[in-house]
mmCIF file of C-alpha atoms (C1' of nucleotides) in Angstrom:
data_model
loop_
_atom_site.group_PDB
_atom_site.id
_atom_site.type_symbol
_atom_site.label_atom_id
_atom_site.label_comp_id
_atom_site.label_asym_id
_atom_site.label_seq_id
_atom_site.Cartn_x
_atom_site.Cartn_y
_atom_site.Cartn_z
ATOM 1 C CA MET A 1 45.106 96.090 303.628
ATOM 2 C CA LEU A 2 46.121 92.498 304.131
ATOM 3 C CA ASN A 3 49.609 91.407 303.373
ATOM 4 C CA TYR A 4 48.703 88.928 300.687
ATOM 5 C CA GLN A 5 47.454 91.825 298.602
ATOM 6 C CA LEU A 6 50.940 93.335 298.753
ATOM 7 C CA ASP A 7 52.277 89.881 297.878
ATOM 8 C CA ARG A 8 50.200 89.868 294.712
ATOM 9 C CA LEU A 9 50.965 93.469 293.919
ATOM 10 C CA PHE A 10 54.738 93.136 294.141
ATOM 11 C CA HIS A 11 54.680 89.727 292.502
ATOM 12 C CA ALA A 12 52.747 91.179 289.582
ATOM 13 C CA LEU A 13 55.343 93.927 289.213
ATOM 14 C CA ALA A 14 58.269 91.491 289.455
ATOM 15 C CA ASP A 15 57.963 90.503 285.801
ATOM 16 C CA ALA A 16 59.291 92.676 282.987
ATOM 17 C CA THR A 17 56.487 91.691 280.616
ATOM 18 C CA ARG A 18 53.845 92.681 283.134
ATOM 19 C CA ARG A 19 55.603 95.941 283.975
ATOM 20 C CA ALA A 20 55.667 96.746 280.263
ATOM 21 C CA MET A 21 51.935 96.093 280.140
ATOM 22 C CA VAL A 22 51.397 98.436 283.059
ATOM 23 C CA GLU A 23 53.504 101.065 281.325
ATOM 24 C CA ARG A 24 51.465 100.623 278.176
ATOM 25 C CA LEU A 25 48.180 100.906 280.046
ATOM 26 C CA CYS A 26 49.316 104.042 281.830
ATOM 27 C CA GLN A 27 49.218 105.661 278.388
ATOM 28 C CA GLY A 28 45.593 104.658 277.960
ATOM 29 C CA PRO A 29 43.344 101.584 277.608
ATOM 30 C CA ALA A 30 44.145 98.746 275.212
ATOM 31 C CA THR A 31 42.644 95.526 273.959
ATOM 32 C CA VAL A 32 44.267 92.169 274.697
ATOM 33 C CA SER A 33 45.652 91.963 271.169
ATOM 34 C CA GLU A 34 47.069 95.461 271.408
ATOM 35 C CA LEU A 35 48.743 94.498 274.670
ATOM 36 C CA LYS A 36 50.193 91.419 273.007
ATOM 37 C CA GLU A 37 51.575 93.328 270.047
ATOM 38 C CA PRO A 38 55.104 94.178 271.374
ATOM 39 C CA PHE A 39 55.760 90.638 272.613
ATOM 40 C CA ALA A 40 56.938 87.485 270.866
ATOM 41 C CA MET A 41 54.621 85.468 273.033
ATOM 42 C CA SER A 42 51.441 83.486 272.509
ATOM 43 C CA LEU A 43 48.103 85.094 273.245
ATOM 44 C CA PRO A 44 47.304 82.696 276.101
ATOM 45 C CA ALA A 45 50.547 83.755 277.768
ATOM 46 C CA VAL A 46 49.510 87.396 277.532
ATOM 47 C CA VAL A 47 46.108 86.581 278.984
ATOM 48 C CA GLN A 48 47.763 84.764 281.877
ATOM 49 C CA HIS A 49 49.875 87.823 282.644
ATOM 50 C CA LEU A 50 46.752 89.910 282.443
ATOM 51 C CA LYS A 51 45.078 87.665 284.989
ATOM 52 C CA VAL A 52 47.968 88.214 287.408
ATOM 53 C CA LEU A 53 47.633 91.974 286.948
ATOM 54 C CA GLU A 54 43.893 91.801 287.535
ATOM 55 C CA GLU A 55 44.262 89.712 290.684
ATOM 56 C CA ALA A 56 46.771 92.247 291.966
ATOM 57 C CA GLY A 57 44.158 94.933 291.423
ATOM 58 C CA LEU A 58 46.412 96.715 288.945
ATOM 59 C CA VAL A 59 44.188 96.307 285.922
ATOM 60 C CA THR A 60 40.474 96.023 285.250
ATOM 61 C CA THR A 61 38.960 94.669 282.053
ATOM 62 C CA SER A 62 35.588 94.589 280.394
ATOM 63 C CA LYS A 63 34.399 92.730 277.368
ATOM 64 C CA GLN A 64 32.295 94.213 274.654
ATOM 65 C CA GLY A 65 31.429 91.983 271.750
ATOM 66 C CA ARG A 66 34.481 89.848 271.154
ATOM 67 C CA THR A 67 37.117 92.316 272.322
ATOM 68 C CA ARG A 68 38.283 92.807 275.904
ATOM 69 C CA THR A 69 39.463 96.258 276.898
ATOM 70 C CA CYS A 70 42.013 96.681 279.684
ATOM 71 C CA GLN A 71 42.500 99.699 281.916
ATOM 72 C CA ILE A 72 45.021 100.575 284.577
ATOM 73 C CA GLU A 73 43.806 100.866 288.173
ATOM 74 C CA PRO A 74 46.138 103.481 289.645
ATOM 75 C CA ARG A 75 45.008 102.981 293.244
ATOM 76 C CA ALA A 76 46.874 99.660 293.369
ATOM 77 C CA LEU A 77 50.059 101.310 292.148
ATOM 78 C CA ARG A 78 49.641 103.859 294.897
ATOM 79 C CA GLU A 79 49.365 101.198 297.578
ATOM 80 C CA ALA A 80 52.705 99.716 296.615
ATOM 81 C CA GLU A 81 54.160 103.195 296.530
ATOM 82 C CA ARG A 82 52.800 103.885 299.979
ATOM 83 C CA TRP A 83 54.409 100.824 301.535
ATOM 84 C CA LEU A 84 57.781 101.772 300.069
ATOM 85 C CA GLN A 85 57.377 105.372 301.133
ATOM 86 C CA HIS A 86 56.517 104.311 304.656
ATOM 87 C CA GLN A 87 59.640 102.167 304.961
ATOM 88 C CA ARG A 88 61.825 104.924 303.631
ATOM 89 C CA THR A 89 60.291 107.423 306.031
ATOM 90 C CA GLU A 90 60.859 105.124 308.987
ATOM 91 C CA TRP A 91 64.444 104.730 307.882
ATOM 92 C CA GLU A 92 64.956 108.483 307.603
ATOM 93 C CA ARG A 93 63.413 109.055 311.020
ATOM 94 C CA LYS A 94 65.775 106.473 312.421
ATOM 95 C CA LEU A 95 68.679 108.325 310.822
ATOM 96 C CA ASP A 96 67.482 111.623 312.276
ATOM 97 C CA ARG A 97 67.284 110.154 315.766
ATOM 98 C CA LEU A 98 70.791 108.829 315.306
ATOM 99 C CA GLY A 99 71.973 112.257 314.202
ATOM 100 C CA GLU A 100 70.470 113.904 317.266
ATOM 101 C CA LEU A 101 72.080 111.298 319.479
ATOM 102 C CA LEU A 102 75.472 112.006 317.947
ATOM 103 C CA GLU A 103 75.056 115.754 318.410
ATOM 104 C CA GLU A 104 74.180 115.333 322.069
ATOM 105 C CA THR A 105 77.327 113.367 322.872
ATOM 106 C CA MET B 1 68.981 100.799 285.610
ATOM 107 C CA LEU B 2 68.447 97.455 283.963
ATOM 108 C CA ASN B 3 65.072 95.801 284.112
ATOM 109 C CA TYR B 4 66.215 92.580 285.700
ATOM 110 C CA GLN B 5 67.223 94.598 288.718
ATOM 111 C CA LEU B 6 63.611 95.736 289.066
ATOM 112 C CA ASP B 7 62.610 92.084 288.642
ATOM 113 C CA ARG B 8 64.726 91.152 291.632
ATOM 114 C CA LEU B 9 63.644 94.153 293.632
ATOM 115 C CA PHE B 10 59.920 93.562 293.235
ATOM 116 C CA HIS B 11 60.343 89.815 293.550
ATOM 117 C CA ALA B 12 62.169 90.306 296.846
ATOM 118 C CA LEU B 13 59.331 92.487 298.118
ATOM 119 C CA ALA B 14 56.642 90.032 296.984
ATOM 120 C CA ASP B 15 57.104 87.848 300.065
ATOM 121 C CA ALA B 16 55.624 88.776 303.428
ATOM 122 C CA THR B 17 58.547 87.302 305.360
ATOM 123 C CA ARG B 18 61.038 89.363 303.389
ATOM 124 C CA ARG B 19 58.966 92.527 303.716
ATOM 125 C CA ALA B 20 58.868 91.973 307.462
ATOM 126 C CA MET B 21 62.663 91.667 307.413
ATOM 127 C CA VAL B 22 62.916 94.938 305.507
ATOM 128 C CA GLU B 23 60.593 96.582 308.023
ATOM 129 C CA ARG B 24 62.700 95.266 310.849
ATOM 130 C CA LEU B 25 65.919 96.497 309.247
ATOM 131 C CA CYS B 26 64.455 99.951 308.653
ATOM 132 C CA GLN B 27 64.451 100.251 312.446
ATOM 133 C CA GLY B 28 68.175 99.529 312.558
ATOM 134 C CA PRO B 29 70.702 96.766 311.872
ATOM 135 C CA ALA B 30 70.233 93.204 313.115
ATOM 136 C CA THR B 31 72.056 89.901 313.185
ATOM 137 C CA VAL B 32 70.751 86.868 311.306
ATOM 138 C CA SER B 33 69.448 85.325 314.531
ATOM 139 C CA GLU B 34 67.686 88.533 315.483
ATOM 140 C CA LEU B 35 66.066 88.605 312.062
ATOM 141 C CA LYS B 36 64.959 85.026 312.512
ATOM 142 C CA GLU B 37 63.429 85.638 315.925
ATOM 143 C CA PRO B 38 59.824 86.561 314.912
ATOM 144 C CA PHE B 39 59.494 83.627 312.507
ATOM 145 C CA ALA B 40 58.649 79.968 313.035
ATOM 146 C CA MET B 41 61.127 79.067 310.360
ATOM 147 C CA SER B 42 64.492 77.340 310.239
ATOM 148 C CA LEU B 43 67.667 79.401 310.165
ATOM 149 C CA PRO B 44 68.607 78.215 306.638
ATOM 150 C CA ALA B 45 65.246 79.473 305.391
ATOM 151 C CA VAL B 46 65.938 82.889 306.896
ATOM 152 C CA VAL B 47 69.377 82.958 305.309
ATOM 153 C CA GLN B 48 67.846 82.095 301.936
ATOM 154 C CA HIS B 49 65.448 85.020 302.229
ATOM 155 C CA LEU B 50 68.369 87.209 303.210
ATOM 156 C CA LYS B 51 70.206 86.156 300.076
ATOM 157 C CA VAL B 52 67.246 87.228 297.941
ATOM 158 C CA LEU B 53 67.209 90.603 299.695
ATOM 159 C CA GLU B 54 70.953 91.015 299.157
ATOM 160 C CA GLU B 55 70.722 90.127 295.463
ATOM 161 C CA ALA B 56 67.961 92.697 295.099
ATOM 162 C CA GLY B 57 70.327 95.265 296.609
ATOM 163 C CA LEU B 58 67.940 95.842 299.503
ATOM 164 C CA VAL B 59 70.246 94.627 302.235
ATOM 165 C CA THR B 60 73.974 94.509 302.827
ATOM 166 C CA THR B 61 75.666 92.272 305.369
ATOM 167 C CA SER B 62 79.055 91.934 306.964
ATOM 168 C CA LYS B 63 80.454 89.255 309.176
ATOM 169 C CA GLN B 64 82.459 89.917 312.293
ATOM 170 C CA GLY B 65 83.571 86.914 314.259
ATOM 171 C CA ARG B 66 80.744 84.418 314.048
ATOM 172 C CA THR B 67 77.888 86.904 313.726
ATOM 173 C CA ARG B 68 76.630 88.478 310.519
ATOM 174 C CA THR B 69 75.101 91.924 310.760
ATOM 175 C CA CYS B 70 72.467 93.032 308.247
ATOM 176 C CA GLN B 71 71.660 96.574 307.196
ATOM 177 C CA ILE B 72 69.021 98.071 304.953
ATOM 178 C CA GLU B 73 70.134 99.706 301.702
ATOM 179 C CA PRO B 74 67.558 102.453 301.214
ATOM 180 C CA ARG B 75 68.660 103.340 297.693
ATOM 181 C CA ALA B 76 67.133 100.114 296.363
ATOM 182 C CA LEU B 77 63.821 100.935 298.034
ATOM 183 C CA ARG B 78 63.926 104.291 296.358
ATOM 184 C CA GLU B 79 64.435 102.777 292.903
ATOM 185 C CA ALA B 80 61.271 100.747 293.239
ATOM 186 C CA GLU B 81 59.480 103.821 294.523
ATOM 187 C CA ARG B 82 60.703 105.802 291.559
ATOM 188 C CA TRP B 83 59.378 103.345 289.002
ATOM 189 C CA LEU B 84 55.956 103.394 290.646
ATOM 190 C CA GLN B 85 55.997 107.160 290.913
ATOM 191 C CA HIS B 86 56.887 107.491 287.257
ATOM 192 C CA GLN B 87 53.976 105.297 286.167
ATOM 193 C CA ARG B 88 51.548 107.201 288.351
ATOM 194 C CA THR B 89 52.803 110.511 286.996
ATOM 195 C CA GLU B 90 52.396 109.346 283.420
ATOM 196 C CA TRP B 91 48.897 108.243 284.252
ATOM 197 C CA GLU B 92 48.021 111.590 285.820
ATOM 198 C CA ARG B 93 49.423 113.476 282.834
ATOM 199 C CA LYS B 94 47.300 111.336 280.583
ATOM 200 C CA LEU B 95 44.261 112.205 282.687
ATOM 201 C CA ASP B 96 45.075 115.909 282.505
ATOM 202 C CA ARG B 97 45.321 115.793 278.714
ATOM 203 C CA LEU B 98 41.997 114.003 278.627
ATOM 204 C CA GLY B 99 40.474 116.698 280.858
ATOM 205 C CA GLU B 100 41.734 119.449 278.585
ATOM 206 C CA LEU B 101 40.347 117.639 275.582
ATOM 207 C CA LEU B 102 36.926 117.398 277.209
ATOM 208 C CA GLU B 103 36.914 121.084 278.113
ATOM 209 C CA GLU B 104 37.727 122.042 274.552
ATOM 210 C CA THR B 105 34.827 120.143 273.049
ATOM 211 C "C1'" DA C 1 26.310 80.686 255.206
ATOM 212 C "C1'" DT C 2 31.470 81.087 255.439
ATOM 213 C "C1'" DA C 3 35.361 82.745 256.983
ATOM 214 C "C1'" DA C 4 38.159 85.631 259.688
ATOM 215 C "C1'" DT C 5 38.854 87.747 264.153
ATOM 216 C "C1'" DA C 6 39.363 87.994 269.158
ATOM 217 C "C1'" DC C 7 39.764 85.753 272.550
ATOM 218 C "C1'" DT C 8 39.241 81.334 275.926
ATOM 219 C "C1'" DT C 9 40.084 76.768 277.928
ATOM 220 C "C1'" DA C 10 42.758 72.883 278.962
ATOM 221 C "C1'" DA C 11 46.766 70.210 279.437
ATOM 222 C "C1'" DG C 12 51.471 69.729 280.013
ATOM 223 C "C1'" DG C 13 56.436 70.707 280.603
ATOM 224 C "C1'" DA C 14 60.789 73.067 282.233
ATOM 225 C "C1'" DC C 15 62.364 75.542 285.735
ATOM 226 C "C1'" DA C 16 62.097 78.510 290.063
ATOM 227 C "C1'" DT C 17 60.630 79.161 294.864
ATOM 228 C "C1'" DG C 18 60.202 78.325 299.726
ATOM 229 C "C1'" DC C 19 60.662 75.426 302.753
ATOM 230 C "C1'" DT C 20 62.774 71.216 305.338
ATOM 231 C "C1'" DT C 21 66.480 68.196 307.826
ATOM 232 C "C1'" DA C 22 71.183 66.648 308.497
ATOM 233 C "C1'" DA C 23 75.710 67.505 308.775
ATOM 234 C "C1'" DC C 24 79.268 70.841 308.813
ATOM 235 C "C1'" DT C 25 82.605 74.965 310.109
ATOM 236 C "C1'" DA C 26 84.067 78.751 312.790
ATOM 237 C "C1'" DT C 27 84.120 81.437 316.959
ATOM 238 C "C1'" DC C 28 83.567 82.500 321.742
ATOM 239 C "C1'" DA C 29 82.959 81.294 326.859
ATOM 240 C "C1'" DG C 30 84.243 78.643 330.908
ATOM 241 C "C1'" DC D 1 90.234 71.436 325.825
ATOM 242 C "C1'" DT D 2 84.994 71.259 325.796
ATOM 243 C "C1'" DG D 3 80.840 72.738 324.839
ATOM 244 C "C1'" DA D 4 77.627 76.129 323.358
ATOM 245 C "C1'" DT D 5 76.600 79.552 319.905
ATOM 246 C "C1'" DA D 6 76.152 81.594 315.126
ATOM 247 C "C1'" DG D 7 75.933 80.669 310.871
ATOM 248 C "C1'" DT D 8 76.804 77.656 306.482
ATOM 249 C "C1'" DT D 9 76.317 73.965 302.981
ATOM 250 C "C1'" DA D 10 73.995 70.419 300.667
ATOM 251 C "C1'" DA D 11 70.249 67.646 299.303
ATOM 252 C "C1'" DG D 12 65.519 66.934 298.591
ATOM 253 C "C1'" DC D 13 60.621 67.834 298.158
ATOM 254 C "C1'" DA D 14 55.979 70.061 297.259
ATOM 255 C "C1'" DT D 15 54.188 73.665 294.949
ATOM 256 C "C1'" DG D 16 54.135 77.725 291.923
ATOM 257 C "C1'" DT D 17 55.478 80.253 287.716
ATOM 258 C "C1'" DC D 18 55.790 81.060 282.861
ATOM 259 C "C1'" DC D 19 55.474 79.429 278.884
ATOM 260 C "C1'" DT D 20 53.796 76.236 275.068
ATOM 261 C "C1'" DT D 21 50.390 73.919 271.650
ATOM 262 C "C1'" DA D 22 45.850 72.269 270.434
ATOM 263 C "C1'" DA D 23 41.242 72.826 270.310
ATOM 264 C "C1'" DG D 24 37.369 75.382 271.562
ATOM 265 C "C1'" DT D 25 33.600 79.579 271.609
ATOM 266 C "C1'" DA D 26 31.585 83.826 270.380
ATOM 267 C "C1'" DT D 27 31.357 87.791 267.467
ATOM 268 C "C1'" DT D 28 31.880 90.414 263.240
ATOM 269 C "C1'" DA D 29 32.703 90.900 258.182
ATOM 270 C "C1'" DT D 30 31.810 89.330 253.336
#
DNA sequence: ATAATACTTAAGGACATGCTTAACTATCAG
DNA sequence: CTGATAGTTAAGCATGTCCTTAAGTATTAT
């Protein structure tokens, strides 16, 4: 996975509106208007957020008739999780090595 | 945990330079100049990234003499991880319920 | 056919971000 | 004391982000 994908992923999650959309979509699919509903924001704004989520790979959409349905793409969430997990693990390993070193001396 | 903290956290991680700094610091503490070393970037730029990491709670620093030493703050990493984990879990629960529903019918 | 619905496209504006260079301060080494 | 080192402060600039309104298209309902 290239770094710029992580850029997009974390950038997408760095906005409270978009995180709320992700939370909503984790409960099940929704149309654009349904996604808009909790926000005091114009529809174009919502669609722009949606575009950011799609480009991050977090959401997929498909249009049927005049309504667009949005779905979460949990693999993307997992990639972000994995990067964080990896860093934490490295950190804990480092701590363990330090602990061993202290015991030896 | 307030949302704007997650904003800062994810925003801080949305930049490849800053993620590289986090990766470096997960291996152990470093001075500002050591952090700068891999990058073709001015020192002020590095310090600005560092400030973003500090405000996100990802890094703490302390100055001794003329050198500033930077350390990772793994709790912040874990908070981001937790949010992601929670969303994934909700999603998986949702899937399970859906599976049960399909078996019933 | 008409009107309402569900988006979509385009343009623009206020503010944030990620850099730069230049000039500065504080500390340590010789 | 002098100079090198480590970092800081300030200003400025190009570009990106997040929103808006206005005007459009395509689909569905009456």
